Every structure is written in C-alpha cells, then in structure tokens.
C-alpha cells in the first residue's frame, strides 16, 4: 500500500549537510497498522512527511496505493531548500487528499468550530455545503464527538482534539492514514482510547495506518508490523509477532525489555520468549527437575502484543555457557525462543562471541 | 469665539478628518494585506519561498515606513496630481496618507500572519490544499483578530498623520487646532478639538478591540468581561464562554438568569 524505495533526504543548511533519511525501503501492506519507532532525530518524522511529500525526498521514490507520488511532484524540482513548505502541483494535491494525516499537536483551526474543521478537507475537495455537513456529522459520530460539533477547539481536551483531527483526516475517504506522533502529547489513558479508535477504524474501514512514535507501548498495543529507525536507516522491520520470534531482535528487546544482571561470575543468562502454546507449559520447573539445576529468575513480564499473549523471562543458570548447552537445547525443544544474553557489565565472563553461535 | 461660530468649523473639520482617514484606511488595508501576506509567503521556509522578492518588497516597505509623513506628502505631489487631479484639499491628502499607511499596515499584517502555527499550513497542505487555499482558509482566518487589531492601530496612526494634512489645505481636526487654536489664540477651540480627537480615537480603539476579541476563539480567557456583558446571557447559550470571576458577579445583577459557572 505504501512503498518507499531507497528514500534519501539530505538537508543542506549553511554549507552543512545533514542526512535525515539514508536509503529507506519501507513496505506497508494493505490493511495493516505499521509502526515506525526510533529515538528523536532518527528520521521518523522526515520519513512520514516524505510519504505524502510534505517533504520532498532528495532521491528515491514513494508510492501510495500504487501511485508514484514522487513522479507527480514533477521532475527537476528535486529538493527545495530545507524547511520549505514547498509548492505542489494539482496532481500531487489530489493524491494527498486521499491520504489522511493526523498530527502530534492536532493542528486544528482555532477560528473554526469542530464541525467546520472536519468540513475543511471537503471544502478543498469541492464538496457541496449540504453534503459536507452530512459527512462531517457522520464522521464526528464515528469518533464519538457528535455532541461537540458546535464547540471550538479551545474548548476541547487533548484527546477530543485528536479525535477531531482523526475525523478530519478521514473526511476525504482515504485508504491510508498517516499518524505523526498522534498520541505523544496525550496522557496514557487518552493514548489508549485514541489507539483503540485507530484500531477500530483500521478494522472497520480497512484503513491502512502508518504511524510513527517513540513510545514502544503504541507499537505493542496496535501495530501489526513495526520498523526500528536509527540514524536515518531502518535497522529492523517485520511483523511484530515474527520480530518477537526472531533471536536477538532489537525491537523485540525494546518492546519487551527484561532486566536483571547476573548474580556473579560463571553464570549463563538466558532470555526466554514464550508465545502461543509454549506459554502454557511448566517449562522452568521441568528444566530444573530434569537436569537438577538451580534456576534464578532475574526478570519476567507477560503482555499482549498485537493481540497475542507473549511472555518474556530472563533466567540465570549456574556455570558457563559451555556447561549449559544441554539445558538450553532442552528449552529450545519446548518451542521457546532462547537468547543467550550478552551482559555488558558481567565481570570476567564475556559471552559476546558466544552469543551469535548460541543464538543460532 | 462663541459656540455658534465654532460649531460649523468643528463639524466641517470632523467630516474632513473622517473622510480622509476613512478612505486612506480602506486603501491601506486593501493594499497592505496582500503585501504583508506576500512577505510571509516568500520568506525563508514560506510556501512560496523567494528570497529575492522578499528582500525587494521588504526594502521598499522599510524605506516607505521610515519616511516622515510631511516629507512623503510633499514628495508625492506630482504623483497625487496624476491620481486625483489636484494637489490641495482632502482628496489630495488621501493619496499620501494611503501610501504612507500601506507599508505600515503591511508590516503589522506580516507580524500577525507569521504568528499562525506552521502546523496548520502543513495540515491543509496534507489535505491537498493549494497555496491560495492556505492563505484563504488558514492564514487569514486564523490571524483575523490580530489583523483587526492591526487595522485599528493603523487607523489611529492615520488620524495622527491627518493632522498634517492641513499643509496641503485638506482641513480636518488637526488643521483646525493649528490654525485657530494656535495661530489665532483660540485656546478653547483647540481644547475642544483635542477632546474630540481623544473621543474619536477611544471609540475606534474600543470598537477594534471588541471586534478582535469577538472573533477570537483561541483561549477560554480571551472572552473579555465587558464583551460578556454586552452580549448578555441569551447569545451565550450556544457558546459556553466561561466567565471570569469579576465579570460574573456583575452579570448576575444585569443579565437575565443564566448559568454562571
């Protein structure tokens, strides 16, 4: 649904060059909720703004719903100077009107009522007055704000404002919704309700959602797929459930951090991920009994990720990795995902070189 | 000088002032608005970024603004003749007044429009809005209260400028105060003129503030107490404007029973 190929964006200011995007290939399937995470400055915002060409990429292509937007932007214009809002031809404007976008700071017009804000994109599309009103009220109903139609944005709470933002983004019947940190200015409670709304819209309308966020919780709650960005590159991407099943996955680790440091030298620390059926077996006690070893649990968590029950646990086995090959093999046989953790501050023991072997 | 002698003079002077200020303010708004918007659009990071146009327009505005009005009036004499066919009288004063006020208002417009959140521009662009849509649906409506305040400031400044219009025989209140009050020692007339000017300026300022506040939906606190009083209770039904404490107590006595938070 959304595909970017080798997308690059370089900002030039006062002779300095800053590479915000460095060859990003993104592939968002139709009907899925795709989350891009990363720290601030990783290029997430630039990426999402390149998808509807609010930001012109320096090179590479963007296509949404099979339409090559970069081609619509016109040749030769290349990249306007940094920070420019840029001008857009009518073909690109038309394509944009079929891509909804919600913003971190809502960006509602304070001079218009809620209803008029939702009508704005319809005005731009040239929809007649009566039809606009009907559609706007219908959308407000959909986001649960029908009673606020006549209020001004200043009279709404943050969560209500974002609902208006979402209603407005849906006015042009888009197939794709871009969400630029839509929940980052909201409290946890409101964040949950907004995410739930996005999920409902995704399911009811078949809306494809591309969202960027720095909150792992957002990905955990609604994303089908996710990508991790760092320094303008996508370092990891895939379906959330698959990522969790990928040994050594950074995203999985971020999504599901398990802490705990080993109690001493000559210990093997192992991260276990339970998914599906494996989550119900008494694996740890079996391991302990079968091999007659003492197991300490350093940290553990259980959560629902992408609708699946997932558990993660960090355990400690006595002895070095070499001595624990057999118990670890046993854990694998039980259908668990086993990662031998690299503990950076573990004194003496340096499992890093073994990690790769152990993980594979 | 008796009142019956002063009255026709004052009346004529009032009309002359209103005539000059009214027309020149209208022209200043019509001319200054697009100029100010252009300055914002062509600036770095603007929708129509064009530094050459921006610098040239900005420089022209600066030069015109730094010109003392009395010099401008003399300097523009031939231009005035070409436009209105005469170099004396109120019509002749309107031309330099308007020319002087256009850059003044343009700068104020520029400041007001620049205040509009860039995110709103981006939002409209993401909906497929063109530059014209951005100007018409975002920049102007969102900055309207500030634009009205700026226009008020411009009108008040124009009243000040128009006092010098006597130089080209345009009449007006300022001219009356100089010719009678100063040159003929009619102190009483001068003070009356000053009082009228003070009243006129107060009315304009009050009306301007009222309009600007009435159009602002930005924050809850922006609804001024006096505005609430003027509107009364009934018209507030649609818009629940929380009333600041002080106004609330005053309102209970005057307005018909309403829900006071």
XYZ file of C-alpha atoms in Angstrom:
621
model
C 0.000 0.000 0.000
C 2.847 2.309 0.875
C 6.226 1.602 -0.600
C 9.315 3.692 -0.430
C 12.390 2.735 -2.380
C 15.827 3.922 -1.458
C 14.386 7.087 0.015
C 17.023 9.667 0.862
C 16.640 13.106 2.311
C 19.561 15.431 2.810
C 19.128 18.822 4.421
C 21.561 21.481 3.438
C 21.914 24.487 5.597
C 24.797 26.924 5.613
C 27.060 24.550 3.781
C 26.471 21.692 6.192
C 24.744 18.546 5.100
C 22.551 16.511 7.371
C 21.315 13.166 6.146
C 17.896 12.642 7.674
C 16.990 9.608 5.582
C 19.614 7.289 4.246
C 18.162 4.856 1.730
C 14.943 3.846 3.425
C 12.960 0.964 1.981
C 9.594 0.728 3.637
C 6.820 -1.614 2.695
C 3.432 -1.286 4.307
C 0.851 -3.879 3.348
C -2.755 -3.007 2.726
C -4.932 -3.010 5.813
C -2.193 -3.246 8.396
C -1.121 -0.932 11.162
C 2.552 -0.238 10.711
C 4.601 1.461 13.371
C 7.934 3.143 12.876
C 9.804 3.642 16.112
C 13.057 5.276 16.944
C 14.543 7.980 19.065
C 14.075 11.608 18.194
C 16.394 12.585 15.408
C 16.280 9.110 13.888
C 14.400 10.407 10.859
C 10.906 9.102 11.607
C 9.214 12.449 11.133
C 11.048 13.106 7.920
C 10.044 9.670 6.696
C 6.326 10.120 7.310
C 6.386 13.609 5.843
C 8.074 12.224 2.759
C 5.239 9.744 2.308
C 2.803 12.493 1.340
C 5.618 14.656 0.073
C 5.192 17.443 2.569
C 8.920 16.966 2.483
C 10.490 16.349 -0.911
C 12.898 13.456 -0.789
C 16.325 14.145 -2.237
C 16.182 10.850 -4.097
C 14.193 7.646 -4.140
C 10.536 7.019 -4.804
C 7.353 6.925 -2.781
C 4.260 5.170 -3.972
C 0.954 5.054 -2.172
C -1.888 2.832 -3.352
C 0.018 2.034 -6.495
C 0.543 5.658 -7.433
C 4.064 7.003 -7.695
C 3.859 10.288 -5.801
C 7.413 11.307 -6.483
C 6.594 11.254 -10.179
C 3.605 13.549 -9.558
C 5.776 16.029 -7.748
C 7.313 16.913 -11.051
C 10.761 16.385 -12.354
C 13.601 18.805 -11.993
C 12.248 20.419 -8.875
C 14.260 17.968 -6.878
C 14.656 19.145 -3.349
C 13.714 22.643 -2.363
C 15.799 24.264 0.336
C 15.419 22.822 3.773
C 12.390 23.613 5.841
C 10.404 24.787 2.868
C 6.714 24.055 2.816
C 7.133 23.686 -0.908
C 4.622 24.078 -3.667
C 2.641 21.232 -5.075
C 1.048 20.688 -8.454
C -2.605 19.778 -8.712
C -1.934 16.082 -9.380
C 0.038 15.791 -6.169
C -2.555 17.779 -4.250
C -5.227 15.406 -5.443
C -3.184 12.407 -4.376
C -2.610 13.988 -0.973
C -6.308 14.464 -0.453
C -6.627 10.674 -0.448
C -4.053 10.306 2.302
C -5.264 11.312 5.744
C -2.841 12.678 8.257
C -3.047 13.288 11.993
C -0.532 15.327 13.910
C 1.029 15.397 17.330
C -0.279 18.885 18.009
C -3.619 18.269 16.300
C -3.298 21.314 14.020
C -6.950 22.289 14.220
C -8.000 25.741 13.088
C -8.886 27.701 16.204
C -11.147 30.021 14.248
C -13.445 27.199 13.153
C -15.846 25.057 15.077
C -15.246 21.344 15.331
C -17.690 20.664 12.522
C -16.134 23.301 10.276
C -12.711 21.836 10.942
C -13.900 18.451 9.730
C -15.511 20.106 6.725
C -12.270 21.779 5.696
C -10.841 18.936 3.601
C -14.253 18.555 1.966
C -14.226 22.233 1.067
C -10.854 21.697 -0.542
C -12.288 18.734 -2.452
C -15.156 20.929 -3.634
C -17.961 19.017 -1.940
C -21.245 20.928 -1.730
C -22.372 22.543 1.516
C -25.141 20.130 2.474
C -23.078 17.066 1.696
C -20.176 18.490 3.687
C -22.294 18.947 6.779
C -23.781 15.477 6.496
C -20.377 13.882 6.112
C -18.815 15.924 8.905
C -21.532 14.986 11.373
C -21.273 11.358 10.346
C -17.522 11.393 10.973
C -17.925 13.118 14.316
C -20.389 10.401 15.228
C -17.805 7.823 14.235
C -15.143 9.284 16.531
C -17.657 9.806 19.327
C -17.827 13.580 19.316
C -21.233 14.261 17.776
C -22.196 16.490 20.696
C -19.166 18.744 20.245
C -19.891 19.763 16.661
C -20.500 23.385 17.576
C -17.633 23.735 20.053
C -14.360 25.434 19.258
C -11.081 23.513 19.559
C -10.039 25.668 22.530
C -12.950 24.187 24.470
C -11.846 20.587 23.963
C -9.432 18.370 25.823
C -6.357 16.947 24.123
C -7.968 13.605 23.437
C -11.074 15.238 21.991
C -8.924 17.435 19.779
C -7.146 14.397 18.435
C -10.494 12.752 17.718
C -11.436 15.788 15.694
C -8.067 15.516 13.970
C -8.829 11.917 13.092
C -12.346 12.748 11.868
C -10.847 15.458 9.696
C -8.207 13.099 8.327
C -10.959 10.659 7.338
C -13.101 13.226 5.552
C -11.599 12.563 2.146
C -12.303 8.813 2.448
C -8.621 7.981 2.485
C -7.272 4.481 2.126
C -4.192 5.433 4.077
C -3.832 7.255 7.351
C -0.518 8.748 8.424
C -0.103 9.404 12.096
C 2.742 11.654 13.136
C 3.214 11.044 16.870
C -0.557 11.347 17.256
C -0.575 10.230 20.858
C 2.670 11.743 22.069
C 1.009 14.819 23.540
C -1.633 12.805 25.367
C -1.757 11.147 28.755
C -1.619 7.333 28.949
C -5.368 6.924 29.429
C -6.239 9.114 26.449
C -3.485 7.490 24.422
C -5.146 4.131 24.921
C -8.539 5.392 23.805
C -7.095 7.081 20.722
C -5.160 3.954 19.816
C -8.276 1.894 20.237
C -10.110 4.268 17.913
C -7.359 3.903 15.316
C -7.563 0.161 15.653
C -11.339 0.205 15.180
C -11.025 2.392 12.116
C -8.370 0.073 10.770
C -10.700 -2.887 11.200
C -13.999 -1.271 10.198
C -12.842 0.796 7.243
C -9.933 -1.358 6.145
C -7.732 1.642 6.659
C -4.003 1.201 6.283
C -2.271 3.080 9.077
C 1.337 4.183 9.090
C 2.268 5.663 12.402
C 5.462 6.947 13.854
C 6.054 7.078 17.536
C 8.747 6.967 20.124
C 6.526 5.030 22.513
C 7.029 1.297 22.404
C 3.649 0.889 24.062
C 1.955 2.192 20.941
C 3.582 -0.493 18.837
C 2.742 -3.107 21.422
C -0.899 -2.058 21.531
C -1.921 -1.729 17.916
C 0.796 -2.460 15.406
C 0.772 -5.477 13.131
C 4.205 -4.613 11.841
C 6.970 -2.385 13.010
C 10.255 -0.929 11.928
C 13.065 0.449 14.023
C 14.864 3.505 12.739
C 18.267 4.743 13.675
C 20.360 7.471 12.047
C 18.085 7.688 9.038
C 18.064 3.961 8.352
C 15.626 1.192 9.057
C 17.679 -1.261 11.071
C 14.969 -3.829 11.607
C 11.463 -4.389 10.338
C 8.797 -7.024 10.059
C 5.616 -8.329 11.612
C 5.572 -7.826 15.336
C 4.840 -11.480 16.052
C 7.740 -12.537 13.825
C 10.059 -9.993 15.339
C 9.346 -11.400 18.754
C 10.268 -14.811 17.435
C 13.498 -13.553 15.943
C 16.531 -14.319 18.088
C 18.477 -11.218 19.011
C 15.835 -8.872 17.680
C 16.435 -5.365 18.965
C 12.822 -4.402 18.501
C 11.642 -7.388 20.460
C 14.053 -6.451 23.199
C 12.784 -2.866 23.150
C 9.157 -3.929 23.033
C 9.682 -6.292 25.816
C 12.587 -5.313 27.953
C 13.566 -7.798 30.618
C 16.087 -6.511 33.064
C 18.284 -8.099 35.666
C 22.006 -8.598 35.989
C 23.684 -11.916 36.819
C 24.426 -12.567 40.437
C 28.073 -13.439 39.851
C 30.681 -14.879 37.521
C 30.336 -18.172 35.780
C 26.649 -17.809 35.214
C 24.747 -18.118 31.985
C 21.969 -15.642 31.449
C 19.245 -16.710 29.069
C 16.273 -14.743 27.752
C 13.229 -16.815 27.018
C 10.268 -15.762 24.936
C 7.030 -17.686 25.300
C 4.463 -17.439 22.547
C 1.265 -19.310 21.943
C 1.207 -22.896 23.240
C 4.621 -22.711 24.873
C 3.316 -20.115 27.255
C 1.152 -22.692 28.985
C 3.796 -25.344 29.733
C 5.617 -25.576 33.076
C 8.954 -25.369 31.312
C 11.098 -23.939 34.066
C 10.216 -26.490 36.695
C 10.675 -29.288 34.159
C 14.122 -27.938 33.342
C 15.039 -27.743 36.963
C 13.894 -31.266 37.713
C 15.280 -32.906 34.591
C 18.785 -31.507 34.910
C 18.809 -30.942 38.639
C 19.972 -27.351 38.359
C 19.023 -24.252 40.279
C 17.437 -21.578 38.207
C 17.078 -17.987 39.296
C 14.632 -15.713 37.598
C 16.150 -12.272 37.052
C 13.193 -10.645 35.417
C 9.948 -11.553 33.738
C 6.991 -9.935 32.022
C 3.790 -11.007 30.389
C 1.881 -8.895 27.931
C -0.381 -8.822 24.945
C 1.411 -7.795 21.798
C -0.512 -7.417 18.594
C -3.350 -9.409 20.110
C -1.151 -12.336 21.155
C -0.225 -13.343 24.635
C 3.532 -13.144 24.953
C 5.810 -13.709 27.887
C 9.424 -12.949 28.352
C 11.734 -14.114 31.084
C 15.371 -13.706 31.927
C 16.803 -16.620 33.859
C 20.192 -17.468 35.211
C 21.775 -20.897 35.065
C 24.841 -21.830 37.085
C 28.023 -22.348 35.113
C 29.341 -21.009 31.855
C 27.564 -21.300 28.542
C 29.593 -24.370 27.568
C 28.265 -26.209 30.589
C 24.683 -25.297 29.827
C 24.415 -26.338 26.216
C 22.217 -29.280 27.050
C 19.647 -27.414 29.216
C 19.465 -24.673 26.597
C 18.850 -27.283 23.955
C 16.042 -28.616 26.129
C 14.458 -25.169 26.299
C 14.566 -24.885 22.518
C 12.892 -28.234 22.161
C 9.996 -26.967 24.236
C 9.267 -24.439 21.476
C 10.651 -21.449 23.326
C 12.748 -18.812 21.760
C 16.062 -18.757 23.561
C 18.554 -15.911 23.507
C 21.754 -16.126 25.460
C 22.013 -12.613 26.767
C 25.142 -10.580 26.437
C 25.677 -8.853 29.739
C 27.960 -5.961 29.081
C 28.838 -5.354 32.691
C 29.208 -9.010 33.596
C 32.686 -9.079 35.096
C 35.111 -11.645 33.749
C 32.672 -13.716 31.783
C 32.404 -12.417 28.257
C 29.652 -14.220 26.439
C 29.566 -11.843 23.482
C 31.430 -14.026 20.978
C 29.358 -16.980 22.032
C 26.152 -15.045 21.722
C 25.859 -15.349 17.982
C 26.541 -19.070 17.981
C 24.287 -19.592 20.905
C 21.503 -17.621 19.346
C 21.515 -19.527 16.113
C -15.306 82.905 19.675
C -18.759 81.707 20.526
C -20.074 78.170 20.214
C -22.281 79.108 17.300
C -19.163 80.269 15.467
C -17.169 77.207 16.394
C -19.809 74.626 15.669
C -19.804 74.728 11.851
C -15.999 74.807 11.838
C -15.819 71.756 14.076
C -18.432 69.917 12.100
C -16.642 70.508 8.821
C -13.296 69.525 10.353
C -14.765 66.305 11.724
C -16.124 65.287 8.370
C -12.864 66.149 6.642
C -10.907 64.008 9.071
C -13.295 61.093 8.781
C -13.289 61.383 5.015
C -9.524 61.378 4.747
C -8.905 58.706 7.351
C -11.749 56.511 6.135
C -10.596 56.332 2.561
C -6.908 56.101 3.287
C -7.510 53.354 5.870
C -9.566 51.407 3.363
C -6.841 51.712 0.741
C -4.176 50.846 3.301
C -5.974 47.633 4.262
C -6.632 46.650 0.662
C -3.022 47.357 -0.280
C -1.243 46.324 2.883
C -2.956 42.966 3.370
C -1.655 41.261 0.223
C 1.720 42.899 0.693
C 2.030 41.590 4.251
C 0.886 38.097 3.243
C 3.359 38.146 0.360
C 6.156 38.973 2.794
C 5.309 35.911 4.863
C 4.826 33.560 1.918
C 8.072 34.486 0.216
C 10.171 34.386 3.362
C 12.567 31.539 4.140
C 10.527 28.436 4.814
C 7.421 30.014 3.316
C 5.050 28.361 0.890
C 6.345 30.474 -1.979
C 9.888 30.928 -0.693
C 11.571 33.514 -2.867
C 14.252 35.480 -1.145
C 14.721 37.972 -3.986
C 11.083 39.071 -3.964
C 11.078 39.035 -0.177
C 14.121 41.264 0.150
C 12.967 43.723 -2.515
C 9.456 44.072 -1.096
C 10.819 44.243 2.431
C 13.224 47.008 1.481
C 10.524 49.040 -0.273
C 8.334 48.720 2.792
C 11.171 49.789 5.071
C 12.025 52.871 3.044
C 8.387 53.934 2.805
C 7.927 53.415 6.528
C 10.951 55.421 7.564
C 9.826 58.438 5.537
C 8.416 61.256 7.708
C 4.838 61.809 6.622
C 5.167 65.513 5.932
C 8.074 64.808 3.556
C 6.140 61.994 1.906
C 3.260 64.346 1.305
C 5.453 66.891 -0.447
C 7.463 64.284 -2.308
C 4.330 62.677 -3.706
C 2.816 65.910 -5.026
C 3.221 65.075 -8.702
C 2.009 61.537 -8.122
C -1.010 62.891 -6.269
C -1.830 65.210 -9.141
C -1.677 62.303 -11.566
C -4.053 60.245 -9.443
C -6.688 62.679 -8.188
C -6.013 65.664 -10.439
C -5.327 68.126 -7.641
C -2.686 68.792 -5.020
C -4.859 70.538 -2.464
C -7.878 69.516 -0.431
C -8.853 66.286 1.346
C -8.613 64.225 -1.849
C -5.032 65.308 -2.282
C -4.262 64.281 1.306
C -5.776 60.813 0.878
C -3.092 59.774 -1.600
C -0.024 60.335 0.626
C -1.953 59.116 3.673
C -2.747 55.858 1.932
C 0.756 55.486 0.528
C 2.193 56.072 3.973
C -0.198 53.648 5.672
C 0.133 50.724 3.228
C 3.660 49.713 4.332
C 2.720 50.429 7.937
C -0.187 48.028 7.781
C 1.788 45.559 5.665
C 4.381 45.138 8.422
C 1.680 44.654 11.020
C -0.022 42.092 8.772
C 3.275 40.309 8.310
C 3.753 40.012 12.062
C 0.185 38.826 12.587
C 0.250 36.216 9.840
C 3.641 34.925 10.930
C 2.083 34.060 14.278
C -0.084 31.424 12.627
C 1.197 27.957 13.516
C 3.109 26.387 10.640
C 1.490 23.071 11.539
C -1.856 24.390 10.346
C -0.349 25.213 6.975
C 1.062 21.732 6.814
C -2.273 20.210 7.782
C -4.053 21.985 4.944
C -1.300 21.024 2.536
C -1.647 17.418 3.609
C -5.345 17.650 2.666
C -4.349 18.716 -0.807
C -4.808 22.439 -0.313
C -3.115 24.870 -2.681
C -1.233 27.990 -1.686
C -4.364 30.047 -2.251
C -6.323 27.679 -0.012
C -3.659 28.043 2.646
C -3.960 31.822 2.533
C -7.739 31.896 2.404
C -8.602 29.098 4.814
C -5.712 29.252 7.249
C -3.533 32.338 7.286
C -6.246 34.977 7.036
C -8.992 33.456 9.219
C -6.536 32.353 11.894
C -4.911 35.763 12.120
C -8.159 37.732 11.726
C -8.309 39.059 15.297
C -4.714 40.259 15.018
C -5.409 41.728 11.573
C -8.280 43.718 13.014
C -6.156 44.963 15.902
C -3.511 45.976 13.373
C -6.100 47.842 11.318
C -7.185 49.678 14.461
C -3.606 50.711 15.146
C -3.277 51.858 11.534
C -6.445 53.975 11.726
C -5.289 55.642 14.915
C -1.906 56.355 13.321
C -3.709 57.769 10.271
C -5.661 60.179 12.457
C -2.321 61.393 13.740
C -0.924 61.771 10.229
C -4.034 63.541 9.036
C -3.273 66.435 11.388
C -0.503 67.338 8.987
C -2.845 67.292 6.038
C -3.548 70.980 6.645
C -0.257 71.572 4.877
C -1.982 70.780 1.598
C -5.169 72.569 2.607
C -7.062 69.423 3.417
C -8.693 70.661 6.573
C -9.529 68.280 9.359
C -9.374 68.474 13.124
C -5.611 68.800 13.386
C -5.578 71.642 10.914
C -8.359 73.392 12.832
C -6.426 73.149 16.081
C -3.330 74.637 14.445
C -4.996 77.437 12.502
C -7.473 78.618 15.132
C -6.158 77.256 18.385
C -2.517 78.119 17.827
C -2.314 80.879 15.248
C -5.386 82.785 16.499
C -5.041 82.027 20.171
C -8.463 80.354 20.341
C -7.382 78.091 23.179
C -10.910 76.942 23.890
C -11.402 75.705 20.352
C -8.089 73.893 20.491
C -9.064 72.027 23.628
C -12.404 71.098 22.166
C -10.589 69.730 19.131
C -8.248 67.740 21.322
C -11.207 66.367 23.258
C -12.995 65.330 20.073
C -9.850 63.587 18.821
C -9.489 61.767 22.114
C -13.105 60.603 21.981
C -12.856 59.516 18.344
C -9.664 57.565 18.988
C -11.129 55.899 22.065
C -14.219 54.839 20.157
C -12.149 53.397 17.323
C -9.846 51.568 19.709
C -12.762 50.184 21.691
C -14.588 49.029 18.576
C -11.410 47.452 17.233
C -10.687 45.578 20.469
C -14.260 44.425 20.692
C -14.236 43.065 17.149
C -10.875 41.376 17.627
C -11.991 39.704 20.854
C -15.320 38.667 19.457
C -13.591 36.833 16.623
C -11.003 35.138 18.736
C -11.761 31.582 19.770
C -8.267 30.857 20.824
C -8.405 30.504 24.561
C -11.016 30.434 27.233
C -9.677 33.532 28.942
C -9.825 35.624 25.790
C -13.509 36.366 26.227
C -13.318 39.742 27.887
C -15.651 40.601 30.768
C -17.140 43.630 29.036
C -17.865 41.577 25.952
C -19.816 39.098 28.024
C -21.799 41.967 29.495
C -22.579 43.418 26.112
C -23.675 40.129 24.666
C -25.978 39.412 27.537
C -26.997 35.979 28.624
C -29.101 34.810 25.732
C -26.499 34.890 22.981
C -24.125 32.865 25.096
C -26.314 29.833 25.048
C -24.551 28.352 22.012
C -21.056 29.111 23.184
C -20.447 28.381 26.823
C -17.881 31.078 27.477
C -16.602 30.655 30.985
C -16.969 33.995 32.661
C -14.084 35.396 34.650
C -14.954 35.768 38.304
C -15.214 39.524 38.436
C -17.497 39.806 35.448
C -19.674 37.037 36.728
C -20.745 38.898 39.829
C -21.582 41.979 37.799
C -23.544 39.948 35.351
C -25.798 38.314 37.860
C -27.472 41.611 38.505
C -27.743 42.827 34.932
C -28.447 39.854 32.731
C -31.402 37.550 32.918
C -30.786 34.388 34.902
C -28.150 32.270 33.216
C -25.906 29.522 34.346
C -22.886 31.155 35.808
C -20.051 28.751 36.377
